[in-house]
CSV table of C-alpha atoms and ligand atoms in Angstrom, one decimal:
chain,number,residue,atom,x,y,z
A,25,UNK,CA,-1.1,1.8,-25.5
A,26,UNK,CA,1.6,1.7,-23.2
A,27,UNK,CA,1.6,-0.6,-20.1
A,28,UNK,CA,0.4,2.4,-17.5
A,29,UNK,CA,-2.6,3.2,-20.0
A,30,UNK,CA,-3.3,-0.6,-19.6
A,31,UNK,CA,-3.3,-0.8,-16.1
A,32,UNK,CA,-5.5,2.3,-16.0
A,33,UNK,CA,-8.0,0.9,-18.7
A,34,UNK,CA,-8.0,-2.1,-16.7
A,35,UNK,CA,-8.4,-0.8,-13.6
A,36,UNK,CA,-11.2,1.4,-14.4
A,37,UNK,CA,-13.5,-0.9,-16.0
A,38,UNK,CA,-13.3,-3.8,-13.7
A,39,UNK,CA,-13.7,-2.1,-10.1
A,40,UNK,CA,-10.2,-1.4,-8.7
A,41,UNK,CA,-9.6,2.2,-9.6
A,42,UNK,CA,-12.0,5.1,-10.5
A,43,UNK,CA,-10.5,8.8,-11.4
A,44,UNK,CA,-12.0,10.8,-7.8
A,45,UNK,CA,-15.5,13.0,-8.3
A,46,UNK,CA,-15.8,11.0,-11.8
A,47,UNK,CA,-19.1,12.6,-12.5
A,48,UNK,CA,-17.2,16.3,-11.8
A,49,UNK,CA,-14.7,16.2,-14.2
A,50,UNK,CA,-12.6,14.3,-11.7
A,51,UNK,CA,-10.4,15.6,-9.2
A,52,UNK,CA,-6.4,15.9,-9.3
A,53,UNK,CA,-4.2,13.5,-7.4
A,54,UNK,CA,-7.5,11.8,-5.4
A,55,UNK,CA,-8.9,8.6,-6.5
A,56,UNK,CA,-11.6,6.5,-5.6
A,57,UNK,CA,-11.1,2.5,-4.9
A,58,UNK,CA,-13.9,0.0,-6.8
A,59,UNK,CA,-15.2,-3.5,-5.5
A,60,UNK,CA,-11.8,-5.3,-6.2
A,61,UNK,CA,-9.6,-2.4,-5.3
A,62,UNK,CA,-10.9,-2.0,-2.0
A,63,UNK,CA,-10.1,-6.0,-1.4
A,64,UNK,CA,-6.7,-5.8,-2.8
A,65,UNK,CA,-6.1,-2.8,-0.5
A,66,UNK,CA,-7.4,-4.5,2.4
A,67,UNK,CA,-5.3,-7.6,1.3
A,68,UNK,CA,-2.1,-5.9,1.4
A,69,UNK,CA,-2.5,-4.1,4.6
A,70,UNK,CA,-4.2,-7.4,6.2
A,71,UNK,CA,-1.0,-9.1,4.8
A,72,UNK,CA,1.3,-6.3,6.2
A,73,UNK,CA,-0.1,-6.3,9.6
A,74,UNK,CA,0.3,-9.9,10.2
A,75,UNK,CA,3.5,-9.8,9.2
A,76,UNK,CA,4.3,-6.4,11.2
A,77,UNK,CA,2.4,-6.7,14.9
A,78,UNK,CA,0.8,-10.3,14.7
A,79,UNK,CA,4.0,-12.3,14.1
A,80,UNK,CA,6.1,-10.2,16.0
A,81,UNK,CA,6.5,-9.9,19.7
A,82,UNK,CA,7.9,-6.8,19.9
A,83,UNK,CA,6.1,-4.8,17.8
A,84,UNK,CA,1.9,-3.2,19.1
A,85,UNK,CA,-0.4,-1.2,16.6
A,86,UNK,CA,-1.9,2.0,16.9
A,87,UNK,CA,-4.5,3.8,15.1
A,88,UNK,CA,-3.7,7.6,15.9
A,89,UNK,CA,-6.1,10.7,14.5
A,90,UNK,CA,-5.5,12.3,11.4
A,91,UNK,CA,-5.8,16.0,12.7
A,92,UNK,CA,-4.0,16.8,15.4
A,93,UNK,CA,-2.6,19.8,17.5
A,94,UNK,CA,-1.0,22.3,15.0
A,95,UNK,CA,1.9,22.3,17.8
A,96,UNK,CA,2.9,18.7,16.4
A,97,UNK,CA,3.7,20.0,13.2
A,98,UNK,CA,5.6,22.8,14.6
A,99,UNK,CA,7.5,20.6,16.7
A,100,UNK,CA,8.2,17.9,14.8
A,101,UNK,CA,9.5,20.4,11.9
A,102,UNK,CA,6.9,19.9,8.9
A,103,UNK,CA,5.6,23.7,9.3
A,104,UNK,CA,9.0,25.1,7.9
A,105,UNK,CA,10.9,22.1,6.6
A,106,UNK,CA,8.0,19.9,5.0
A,107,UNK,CA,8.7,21.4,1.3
A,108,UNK,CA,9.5,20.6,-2.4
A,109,UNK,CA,11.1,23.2,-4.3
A,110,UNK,CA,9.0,24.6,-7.1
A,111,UNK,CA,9.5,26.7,-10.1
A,112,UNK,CA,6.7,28.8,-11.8
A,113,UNK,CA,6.1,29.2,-16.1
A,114,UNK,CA,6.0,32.8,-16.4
A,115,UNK,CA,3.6,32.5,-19.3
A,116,UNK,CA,0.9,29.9,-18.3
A,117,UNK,CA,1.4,30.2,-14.2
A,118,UNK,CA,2.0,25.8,-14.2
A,119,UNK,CA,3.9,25.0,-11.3
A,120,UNK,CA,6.4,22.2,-11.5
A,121,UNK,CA,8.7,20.3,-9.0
A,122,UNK,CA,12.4,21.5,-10.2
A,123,UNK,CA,13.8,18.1,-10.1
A,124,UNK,CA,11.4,17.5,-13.0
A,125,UNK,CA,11.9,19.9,-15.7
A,126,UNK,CA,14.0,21.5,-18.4
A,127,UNK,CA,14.9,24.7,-19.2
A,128,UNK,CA,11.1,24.9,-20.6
A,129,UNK,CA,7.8,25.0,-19.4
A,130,UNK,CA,6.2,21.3,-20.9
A,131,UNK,CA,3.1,23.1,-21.4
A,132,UNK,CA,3.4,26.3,-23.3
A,133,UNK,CA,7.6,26.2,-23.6
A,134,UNK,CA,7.6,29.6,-21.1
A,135,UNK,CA,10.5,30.7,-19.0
A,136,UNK,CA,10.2,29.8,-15.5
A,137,UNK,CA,10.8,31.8,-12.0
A,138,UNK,CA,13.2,31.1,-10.0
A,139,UNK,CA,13.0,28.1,-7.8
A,140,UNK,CA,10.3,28.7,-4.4
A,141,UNK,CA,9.9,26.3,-1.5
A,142,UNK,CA,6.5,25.1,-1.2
A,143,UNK,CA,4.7,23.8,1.9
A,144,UNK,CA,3.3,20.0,1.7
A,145,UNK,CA,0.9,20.6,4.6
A,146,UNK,CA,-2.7,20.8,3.8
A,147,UNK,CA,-4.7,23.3,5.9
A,148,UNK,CA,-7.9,22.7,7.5
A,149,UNK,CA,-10.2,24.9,9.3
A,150,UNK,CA,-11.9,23.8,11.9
A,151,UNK,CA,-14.7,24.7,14.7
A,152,UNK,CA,-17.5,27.4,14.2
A,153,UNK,CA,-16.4,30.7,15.5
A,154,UNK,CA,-14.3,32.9,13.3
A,155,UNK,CA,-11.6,33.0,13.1
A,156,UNK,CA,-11.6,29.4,12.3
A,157,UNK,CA,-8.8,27.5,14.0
A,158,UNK,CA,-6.3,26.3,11.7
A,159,UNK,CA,-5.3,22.4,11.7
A,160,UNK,CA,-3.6,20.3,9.3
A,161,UNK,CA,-4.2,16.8,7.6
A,162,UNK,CA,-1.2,15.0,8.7
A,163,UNK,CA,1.6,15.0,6.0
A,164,UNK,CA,2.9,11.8,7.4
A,165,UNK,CA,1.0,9.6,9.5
A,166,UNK,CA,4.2,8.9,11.6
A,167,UNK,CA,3.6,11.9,13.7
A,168,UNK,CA,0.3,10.6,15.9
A,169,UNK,CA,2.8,7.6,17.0
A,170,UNK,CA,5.6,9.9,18.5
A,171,UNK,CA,3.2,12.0,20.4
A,172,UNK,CA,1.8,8.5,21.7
A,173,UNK,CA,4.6,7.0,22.9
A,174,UNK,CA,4.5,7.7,26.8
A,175,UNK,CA,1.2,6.5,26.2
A,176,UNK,CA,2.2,3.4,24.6
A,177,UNK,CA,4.9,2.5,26.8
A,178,UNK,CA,2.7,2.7,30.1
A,179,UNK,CA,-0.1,1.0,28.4
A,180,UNK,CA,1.0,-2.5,27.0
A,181,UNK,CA,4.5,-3.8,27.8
A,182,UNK,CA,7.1,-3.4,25.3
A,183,UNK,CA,10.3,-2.5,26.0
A,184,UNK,CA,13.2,-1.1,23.8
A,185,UNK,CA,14.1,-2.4,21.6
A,186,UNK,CA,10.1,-2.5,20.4
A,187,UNK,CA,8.1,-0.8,17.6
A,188,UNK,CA,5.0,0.6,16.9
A,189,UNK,CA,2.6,-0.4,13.4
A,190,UNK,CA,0.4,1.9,11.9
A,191,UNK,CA,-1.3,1.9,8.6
A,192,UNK,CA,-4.1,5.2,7.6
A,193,UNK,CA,-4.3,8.2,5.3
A,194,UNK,CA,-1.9,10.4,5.1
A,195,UNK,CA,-2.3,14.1,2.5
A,196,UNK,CA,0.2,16.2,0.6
A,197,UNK,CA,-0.3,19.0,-1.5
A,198,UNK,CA,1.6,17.6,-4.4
A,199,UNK,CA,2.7,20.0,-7.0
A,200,UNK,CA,2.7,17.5,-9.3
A,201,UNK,CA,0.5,14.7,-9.1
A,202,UNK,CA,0.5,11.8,-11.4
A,203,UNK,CA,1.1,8.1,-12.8
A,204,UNK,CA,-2.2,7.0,-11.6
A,205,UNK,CA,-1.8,6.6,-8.2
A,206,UNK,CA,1.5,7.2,-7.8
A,207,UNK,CA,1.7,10.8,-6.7
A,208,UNK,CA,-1.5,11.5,-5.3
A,209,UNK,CA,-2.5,13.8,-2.6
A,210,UNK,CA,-4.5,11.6,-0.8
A,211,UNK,CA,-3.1,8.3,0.1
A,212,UNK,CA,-2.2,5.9,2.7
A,213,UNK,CA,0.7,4.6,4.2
A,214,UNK,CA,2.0,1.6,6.7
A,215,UNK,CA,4.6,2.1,8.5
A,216,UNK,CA,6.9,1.0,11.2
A,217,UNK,CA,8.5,3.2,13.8
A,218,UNK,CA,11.2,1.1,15.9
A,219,UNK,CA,12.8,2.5,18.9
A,220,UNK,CA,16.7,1.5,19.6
A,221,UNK,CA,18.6,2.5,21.8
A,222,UNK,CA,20.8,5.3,21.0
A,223,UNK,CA,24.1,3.6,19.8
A,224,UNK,CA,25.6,3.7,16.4
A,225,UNK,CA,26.0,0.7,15.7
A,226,UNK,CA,23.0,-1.3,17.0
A,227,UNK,CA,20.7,1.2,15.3
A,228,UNK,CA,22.6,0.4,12.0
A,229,UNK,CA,22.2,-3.4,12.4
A,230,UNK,CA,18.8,-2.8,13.0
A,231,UNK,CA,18.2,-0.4,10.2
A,232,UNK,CA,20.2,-3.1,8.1
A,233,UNK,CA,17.8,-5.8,9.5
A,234,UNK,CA,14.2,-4.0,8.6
A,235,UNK,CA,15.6,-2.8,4.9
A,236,UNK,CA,15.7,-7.0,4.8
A,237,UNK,CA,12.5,-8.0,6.1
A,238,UNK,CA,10.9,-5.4,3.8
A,239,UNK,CA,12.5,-6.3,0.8
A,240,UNK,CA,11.7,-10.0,1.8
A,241,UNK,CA,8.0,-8.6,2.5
A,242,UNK,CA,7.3,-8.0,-1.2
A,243,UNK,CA,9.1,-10.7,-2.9
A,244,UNK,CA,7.0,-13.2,-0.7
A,245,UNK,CA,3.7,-12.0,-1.9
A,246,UNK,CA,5.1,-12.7,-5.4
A,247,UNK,CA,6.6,-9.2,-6.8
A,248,UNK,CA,9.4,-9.6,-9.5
A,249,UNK,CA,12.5,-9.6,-7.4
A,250,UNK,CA,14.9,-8.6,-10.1
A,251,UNK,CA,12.2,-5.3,-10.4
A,252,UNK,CA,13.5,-4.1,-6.6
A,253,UNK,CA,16.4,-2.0,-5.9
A,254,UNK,CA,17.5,-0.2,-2.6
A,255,UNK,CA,18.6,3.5,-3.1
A,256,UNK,CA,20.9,5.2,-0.8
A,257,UNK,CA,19.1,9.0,-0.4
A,258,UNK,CA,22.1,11.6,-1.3
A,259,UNK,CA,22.5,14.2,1.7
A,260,UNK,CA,20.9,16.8,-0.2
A,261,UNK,CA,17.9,14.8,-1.1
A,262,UNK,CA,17.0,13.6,2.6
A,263,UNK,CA,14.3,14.5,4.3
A,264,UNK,CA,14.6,17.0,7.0
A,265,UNK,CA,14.3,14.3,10.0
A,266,UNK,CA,16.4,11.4,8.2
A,267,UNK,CA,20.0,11.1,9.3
A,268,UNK,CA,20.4,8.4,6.4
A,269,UNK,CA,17.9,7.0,4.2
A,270,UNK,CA,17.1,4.3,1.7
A,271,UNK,CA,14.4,4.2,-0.7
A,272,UNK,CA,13.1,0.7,-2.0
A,273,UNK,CA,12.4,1.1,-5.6
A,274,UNK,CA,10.1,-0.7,-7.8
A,275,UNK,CA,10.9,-0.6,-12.2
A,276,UNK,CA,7.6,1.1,-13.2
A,277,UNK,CA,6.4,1.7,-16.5
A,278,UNK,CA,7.8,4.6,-16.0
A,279,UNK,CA,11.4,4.1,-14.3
A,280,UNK,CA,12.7,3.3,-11.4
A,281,UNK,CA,10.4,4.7,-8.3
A,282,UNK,CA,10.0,4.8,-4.8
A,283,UNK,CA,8.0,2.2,-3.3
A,284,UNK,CA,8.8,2.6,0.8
A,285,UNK,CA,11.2,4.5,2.4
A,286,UNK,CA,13.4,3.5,5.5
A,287,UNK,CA,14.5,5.8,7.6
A,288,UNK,CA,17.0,5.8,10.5
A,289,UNK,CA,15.0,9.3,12.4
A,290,UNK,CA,17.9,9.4,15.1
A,291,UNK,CA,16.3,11.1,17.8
A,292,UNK,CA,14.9,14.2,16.0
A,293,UNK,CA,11.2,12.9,16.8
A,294,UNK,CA,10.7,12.1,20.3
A,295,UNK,CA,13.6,14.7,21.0
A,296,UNK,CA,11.9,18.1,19.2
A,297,UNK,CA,8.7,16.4,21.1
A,298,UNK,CA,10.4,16.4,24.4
A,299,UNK,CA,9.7,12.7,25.4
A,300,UNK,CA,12.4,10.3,26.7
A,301,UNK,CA,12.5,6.6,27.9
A,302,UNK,CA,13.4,5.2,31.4
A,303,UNK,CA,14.8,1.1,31.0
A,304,UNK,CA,12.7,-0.3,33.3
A,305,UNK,CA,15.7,-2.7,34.7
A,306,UNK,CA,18.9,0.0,34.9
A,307,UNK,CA,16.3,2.7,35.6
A,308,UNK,CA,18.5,4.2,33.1
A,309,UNK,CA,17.0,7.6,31.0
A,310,UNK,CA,17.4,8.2,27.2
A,311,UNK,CA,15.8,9.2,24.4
A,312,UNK,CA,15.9,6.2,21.9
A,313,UNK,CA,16.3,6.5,18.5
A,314,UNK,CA,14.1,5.3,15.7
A,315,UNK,CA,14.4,3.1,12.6
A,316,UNK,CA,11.0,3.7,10.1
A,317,UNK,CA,9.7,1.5,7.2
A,318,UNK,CA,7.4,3.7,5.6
A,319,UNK,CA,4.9,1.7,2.6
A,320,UNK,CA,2.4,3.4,0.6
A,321,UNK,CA,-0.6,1.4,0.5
A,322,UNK,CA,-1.5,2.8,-2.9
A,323,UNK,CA,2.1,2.5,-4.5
A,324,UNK,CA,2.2,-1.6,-3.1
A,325,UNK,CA,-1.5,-2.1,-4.8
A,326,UNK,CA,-0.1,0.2,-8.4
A,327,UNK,CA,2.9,-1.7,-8.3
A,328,UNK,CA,1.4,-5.5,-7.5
A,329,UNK,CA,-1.2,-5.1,-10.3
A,330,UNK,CA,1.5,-3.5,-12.8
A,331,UNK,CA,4.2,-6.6,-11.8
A,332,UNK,CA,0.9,-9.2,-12.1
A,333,UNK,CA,-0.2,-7.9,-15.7
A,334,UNK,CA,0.8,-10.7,-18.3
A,335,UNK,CA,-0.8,-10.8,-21.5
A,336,UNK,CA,-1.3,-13.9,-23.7
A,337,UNK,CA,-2.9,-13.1,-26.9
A,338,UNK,CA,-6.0,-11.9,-26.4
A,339,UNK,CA,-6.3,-13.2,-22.7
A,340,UNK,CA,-5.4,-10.4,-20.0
A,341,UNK,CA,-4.0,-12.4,-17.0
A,342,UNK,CA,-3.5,-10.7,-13.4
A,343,UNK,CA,-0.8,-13.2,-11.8
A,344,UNK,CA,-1.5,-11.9,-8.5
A,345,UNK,CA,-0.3,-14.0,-5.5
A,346,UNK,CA,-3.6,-15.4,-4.2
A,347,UNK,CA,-3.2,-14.1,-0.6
A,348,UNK,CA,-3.6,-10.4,-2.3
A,349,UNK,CA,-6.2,-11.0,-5.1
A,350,UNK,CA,-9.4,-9.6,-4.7
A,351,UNK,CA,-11.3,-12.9,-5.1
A,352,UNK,CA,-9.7,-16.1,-4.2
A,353,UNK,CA,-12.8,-18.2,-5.8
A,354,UNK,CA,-15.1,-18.1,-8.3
A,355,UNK,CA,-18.0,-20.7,-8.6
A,356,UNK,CA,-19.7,-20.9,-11.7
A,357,UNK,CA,-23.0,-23.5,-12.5
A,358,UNK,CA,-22.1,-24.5,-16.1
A,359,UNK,CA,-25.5,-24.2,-17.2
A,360,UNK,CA,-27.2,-20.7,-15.5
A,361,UNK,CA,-30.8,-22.6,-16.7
A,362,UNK,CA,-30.5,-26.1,-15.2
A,363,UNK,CA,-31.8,-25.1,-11.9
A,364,UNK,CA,-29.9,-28.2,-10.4
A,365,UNK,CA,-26.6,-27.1,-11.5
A,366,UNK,CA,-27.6,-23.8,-10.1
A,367,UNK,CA,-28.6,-24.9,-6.7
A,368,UNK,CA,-25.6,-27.2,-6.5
A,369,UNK,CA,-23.3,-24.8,-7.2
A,370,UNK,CA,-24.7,-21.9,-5.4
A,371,UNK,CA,-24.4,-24.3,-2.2
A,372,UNK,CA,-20.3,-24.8,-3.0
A,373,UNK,CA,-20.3,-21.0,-3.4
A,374,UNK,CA,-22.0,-20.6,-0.1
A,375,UNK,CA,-19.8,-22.4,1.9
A,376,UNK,CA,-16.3,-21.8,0.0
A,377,UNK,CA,-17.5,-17.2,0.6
A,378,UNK,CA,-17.2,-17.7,4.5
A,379,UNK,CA,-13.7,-18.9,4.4
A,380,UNK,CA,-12.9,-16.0,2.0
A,381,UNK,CA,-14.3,-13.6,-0.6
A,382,UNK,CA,-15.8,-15.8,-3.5
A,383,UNK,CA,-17.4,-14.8,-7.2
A,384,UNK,CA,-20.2,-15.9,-8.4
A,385,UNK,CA,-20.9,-15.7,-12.2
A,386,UNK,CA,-23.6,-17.7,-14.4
A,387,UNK,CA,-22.9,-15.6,-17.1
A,388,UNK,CA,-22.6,-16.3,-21.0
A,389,UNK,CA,-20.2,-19.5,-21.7
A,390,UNK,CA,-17.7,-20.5,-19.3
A,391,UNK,CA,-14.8,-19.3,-21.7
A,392,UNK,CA,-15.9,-16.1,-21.2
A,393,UNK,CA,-15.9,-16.6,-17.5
A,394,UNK,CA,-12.5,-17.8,-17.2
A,395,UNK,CA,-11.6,-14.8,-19.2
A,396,UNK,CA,-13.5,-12.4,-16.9
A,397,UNK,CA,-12.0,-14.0,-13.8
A,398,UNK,CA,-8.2,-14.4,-15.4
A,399,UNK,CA,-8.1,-10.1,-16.1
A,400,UNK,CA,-8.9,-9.6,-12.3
A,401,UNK,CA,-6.9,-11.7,-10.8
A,402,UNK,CA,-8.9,-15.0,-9.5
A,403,UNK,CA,-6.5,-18.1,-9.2
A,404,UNK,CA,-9.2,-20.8,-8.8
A,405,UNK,CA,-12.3,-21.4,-11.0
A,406,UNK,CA,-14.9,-24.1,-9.8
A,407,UNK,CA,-17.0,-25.6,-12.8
A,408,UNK,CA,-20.6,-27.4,-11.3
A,409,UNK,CA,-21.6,-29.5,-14.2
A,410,UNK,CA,-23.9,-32.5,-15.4
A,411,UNK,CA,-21.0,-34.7,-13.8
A,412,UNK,CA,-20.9,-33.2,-10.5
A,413,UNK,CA,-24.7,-34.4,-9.9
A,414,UNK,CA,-23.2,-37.8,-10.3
A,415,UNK,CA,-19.5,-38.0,-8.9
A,416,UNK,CA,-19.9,-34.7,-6.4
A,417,UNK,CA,-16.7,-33.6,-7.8
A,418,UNK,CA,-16.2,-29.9,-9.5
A,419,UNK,CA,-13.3,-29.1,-12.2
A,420,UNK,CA,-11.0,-26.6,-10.8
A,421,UNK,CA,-9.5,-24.5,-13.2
A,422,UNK,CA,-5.9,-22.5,-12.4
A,423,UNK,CA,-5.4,-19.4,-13.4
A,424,UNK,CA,-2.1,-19.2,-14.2
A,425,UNK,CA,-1.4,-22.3,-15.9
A,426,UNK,CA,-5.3,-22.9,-17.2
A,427,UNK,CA,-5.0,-26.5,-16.1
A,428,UNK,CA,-8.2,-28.3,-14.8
A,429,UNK,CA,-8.5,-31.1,-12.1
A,430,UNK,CA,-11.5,-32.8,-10.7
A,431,UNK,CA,-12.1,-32.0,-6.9
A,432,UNK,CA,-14.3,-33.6,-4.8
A,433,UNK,CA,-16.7,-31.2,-3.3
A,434,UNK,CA,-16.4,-32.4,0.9
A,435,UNK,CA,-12.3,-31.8,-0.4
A,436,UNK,CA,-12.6,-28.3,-1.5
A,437,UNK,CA,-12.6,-26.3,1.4
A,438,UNK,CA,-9.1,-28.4,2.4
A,439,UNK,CA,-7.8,-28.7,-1.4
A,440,UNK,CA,-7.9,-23.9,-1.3
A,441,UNK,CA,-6.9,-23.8,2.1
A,442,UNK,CA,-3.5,-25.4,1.5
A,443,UNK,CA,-3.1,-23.7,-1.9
A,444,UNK,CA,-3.6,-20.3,0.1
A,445,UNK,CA,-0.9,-21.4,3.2
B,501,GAP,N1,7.1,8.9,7.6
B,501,GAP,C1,8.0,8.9,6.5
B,501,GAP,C2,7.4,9.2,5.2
B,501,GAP,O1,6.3,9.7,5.1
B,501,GAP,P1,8.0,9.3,2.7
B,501,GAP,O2,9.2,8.7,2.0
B,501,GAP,O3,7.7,10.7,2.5
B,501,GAP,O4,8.3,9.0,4.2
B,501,GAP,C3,6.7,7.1,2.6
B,501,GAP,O5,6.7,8.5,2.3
B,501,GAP,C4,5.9,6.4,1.5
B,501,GAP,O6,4.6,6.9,1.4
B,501,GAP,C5,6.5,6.4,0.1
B,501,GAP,O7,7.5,5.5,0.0
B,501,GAP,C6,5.3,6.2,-0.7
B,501,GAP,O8,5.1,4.8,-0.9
B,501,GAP,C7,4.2,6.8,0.0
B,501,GAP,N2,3.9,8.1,-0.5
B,501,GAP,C8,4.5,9.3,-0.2
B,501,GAP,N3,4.0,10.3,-0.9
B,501,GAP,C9,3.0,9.8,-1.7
B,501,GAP,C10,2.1,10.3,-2.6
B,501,GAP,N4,2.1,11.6,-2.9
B,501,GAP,N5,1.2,9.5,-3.2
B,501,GAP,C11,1.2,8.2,-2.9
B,501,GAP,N6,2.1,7.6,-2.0
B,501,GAP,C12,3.0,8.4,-1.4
């Protein structure tokens, strides 16, 4: 089995990723997000969003709706330029993306068409008279913050240079979907938009700033460094609204992929939409230009768990960095039929689950339990035993190195807390 079939077994059986409309025969390119997916997700955006608008000054969030006015997508260019170039099999009618095939169909070894530009917009209809109006599901969910920006700017009090935070679902119709999550057609995103001013070389320091923090973004939640790369996009390969672009690439299982995008837009946004700033000091008017770091929620969790998957015999081990791992705690009673052990230990597990999300297991030995916790990801295992009745102290077992101390019980709260700073 190779390392992708791992993480997929893996995921699927312990919570974090289920194939989407399971019970249907599934669905292409959607997927569904288990128990511990769900809290990794919400780890890495909570993560993200401190770093992004909470420790930052001069950056506000926004949480814009993912169908707008058809007009925005007219305007802001996805209608005509939003496209992948596709080629058909003339035998089997498979569609491919041209930058990823031979001279042969894969599937049947056909001839193809000619190359045909395909729209990444998905439609929606929408209200109850017909004809039904047509909409789209956003393609990018950098869109709802350009046609907010007057807004923004006359609401709160940021001034250029300042940016703008969003994280939410974004939908392509993806010719080729694939590598578990990695191509989907359903997903999420976080990004940054950053307005400048529109100068050369300020917006290049800043571009060269964010293409830091970013990078440093993912190496402090605990990715393999020497697994990142920047890419410089080639002209042809840009998209239609990127004067230069660099991709921030992550060694998968298989190669070297995109994991977030930054983008130096220019002013091809906020000028197609028409919308300009005035400096509130030199009364001076302009439209600025904009820097974007643009994550994928679902490529950060693929690629954490993929970097995190270690393998020692038969133990499966999840390094995650304990600020992203589903569960940050679990409490086990070593006996599940000494109802004092029980009781003591369900009262540690009680208190330690309103500081943060806690297991609880009193199931089979405590072997097995370590084992269960180590293949999602749990740093800290708390033992209640005979002992504890005695010298109210718990063994805490790590994760990654398997050691085990004794912790006083009135310590623990302090003892996870600085573990987790
Ligand atoms: N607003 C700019 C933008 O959308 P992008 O490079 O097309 O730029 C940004 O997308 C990020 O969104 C990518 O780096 C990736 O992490 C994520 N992403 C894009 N398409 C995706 C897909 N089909 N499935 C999962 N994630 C995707």
């Amino acid at each position: 089995m190779d390392l992708l079939e791992k993480i997929t077994a893996l995921t699927k059986r312990r919570g974090f990723i289920y194939p989407g409309s399971e019970i249907y025969g599934g669905y292409q390119g959607f997927w569904d997000y288990g128990p511990l997916g769900v809290e990794l997700k919400n780890n890495l955006k909570k993560e993200w969003w401190k770093s992004m608008v909470y420790l930052r000054e001069d950056v506000v969030g926004l949480d814009a709706a993912i169908i707008m006015n058809p007009i925005v997508w007219e305007k802001s260019g996805h209608l005509k330029a939003f496209t992948d170039p596709l080629v058909e099999c003339k035998k089997c009618h498979h569609r491919f993306k041209v930058d990823s095939v031979g001279d042969k169909c894969s599937e049947c070894g056909g001839e193809f068409t000619e190359p045909k530009t395909f729209n990444l917009m998905t439609e929606v209809l929408l209200g109850t008279t017909e004809p039904k109006e047509k909409s789209y599901l956003r393609g990018e969910i950098t869109q709802g913050v350009f046609v907010n920006f007057e807004n923004v700017v006359s609401s709160s009090r940021v001034k250029i240079p300042f940016g703008i935070a969003q994280i939410g679902k974004a939908f392509r119709n993806e010719i080729t979907p694939g590598n578990l999550t990695f191509r989907s057609r359903e997903f999420e995103q976080m990004e940054l938009e950053y307005f400048v001013p529109p100068k050369q070389d300020e917006s290049k320091k800043t571009f060269e700033y964010w293409k830091k923090e970013r990078m440093e973004w993912y190496k402090s939640l605990g990715i393999n460094a020497k697994k990142l790369r920047f890419r410089d996009h080639e002209p042809e390969e840009r998209a239609h609204y990127a004067k230069y672009a660099t991709d921030l690439e992550y060694e998968a299982p298989f190669g070297w992929s995109e994991l977030e995008g930054i983008h130096h837009r220019g002013d091809y946004d906020l000028d197609n939409h028409q919308l300009t700033y005035q400096d509130p000091e030199t009364n001076e008017k302009y439209t600025p230009w904009v820097i974007e770091t643009s994550g994928g929620v679902d490529r950060a969790a693929l690629f954490f768990l993929i970097d995190a998957y270690h393998e020692d015999g038969e133990r499966i081990v999840l390094k995650l960095n304990p600020k992203i791992s589903p569960y940050k705690v679990a409490v086990f009673p070593l006996l599940a039929n000494k109802p004092e052990l029980v009781e003591k230990a369900r009262a540690i597990y009680k208190i330690l689950n309103t500081e943060y999300y806690c297991a609880w297991d009193d199931r089979g030995n405590i072997g097995k339990r370590y084992f269960a916790q180590d293949e999602i990801g749990t740093p800290w295992c708390v033992t209640v035993d005979f002992e504890t009745l005695e010298d109210k102290k718990v063994t805490v077992r790590d994760r990654d190195t398997a050691k085990q101390e004794r912790v006083a019980v009135d310590k623990l709260s302090n003892y996870f807390q600085n573990k987790l700073e």
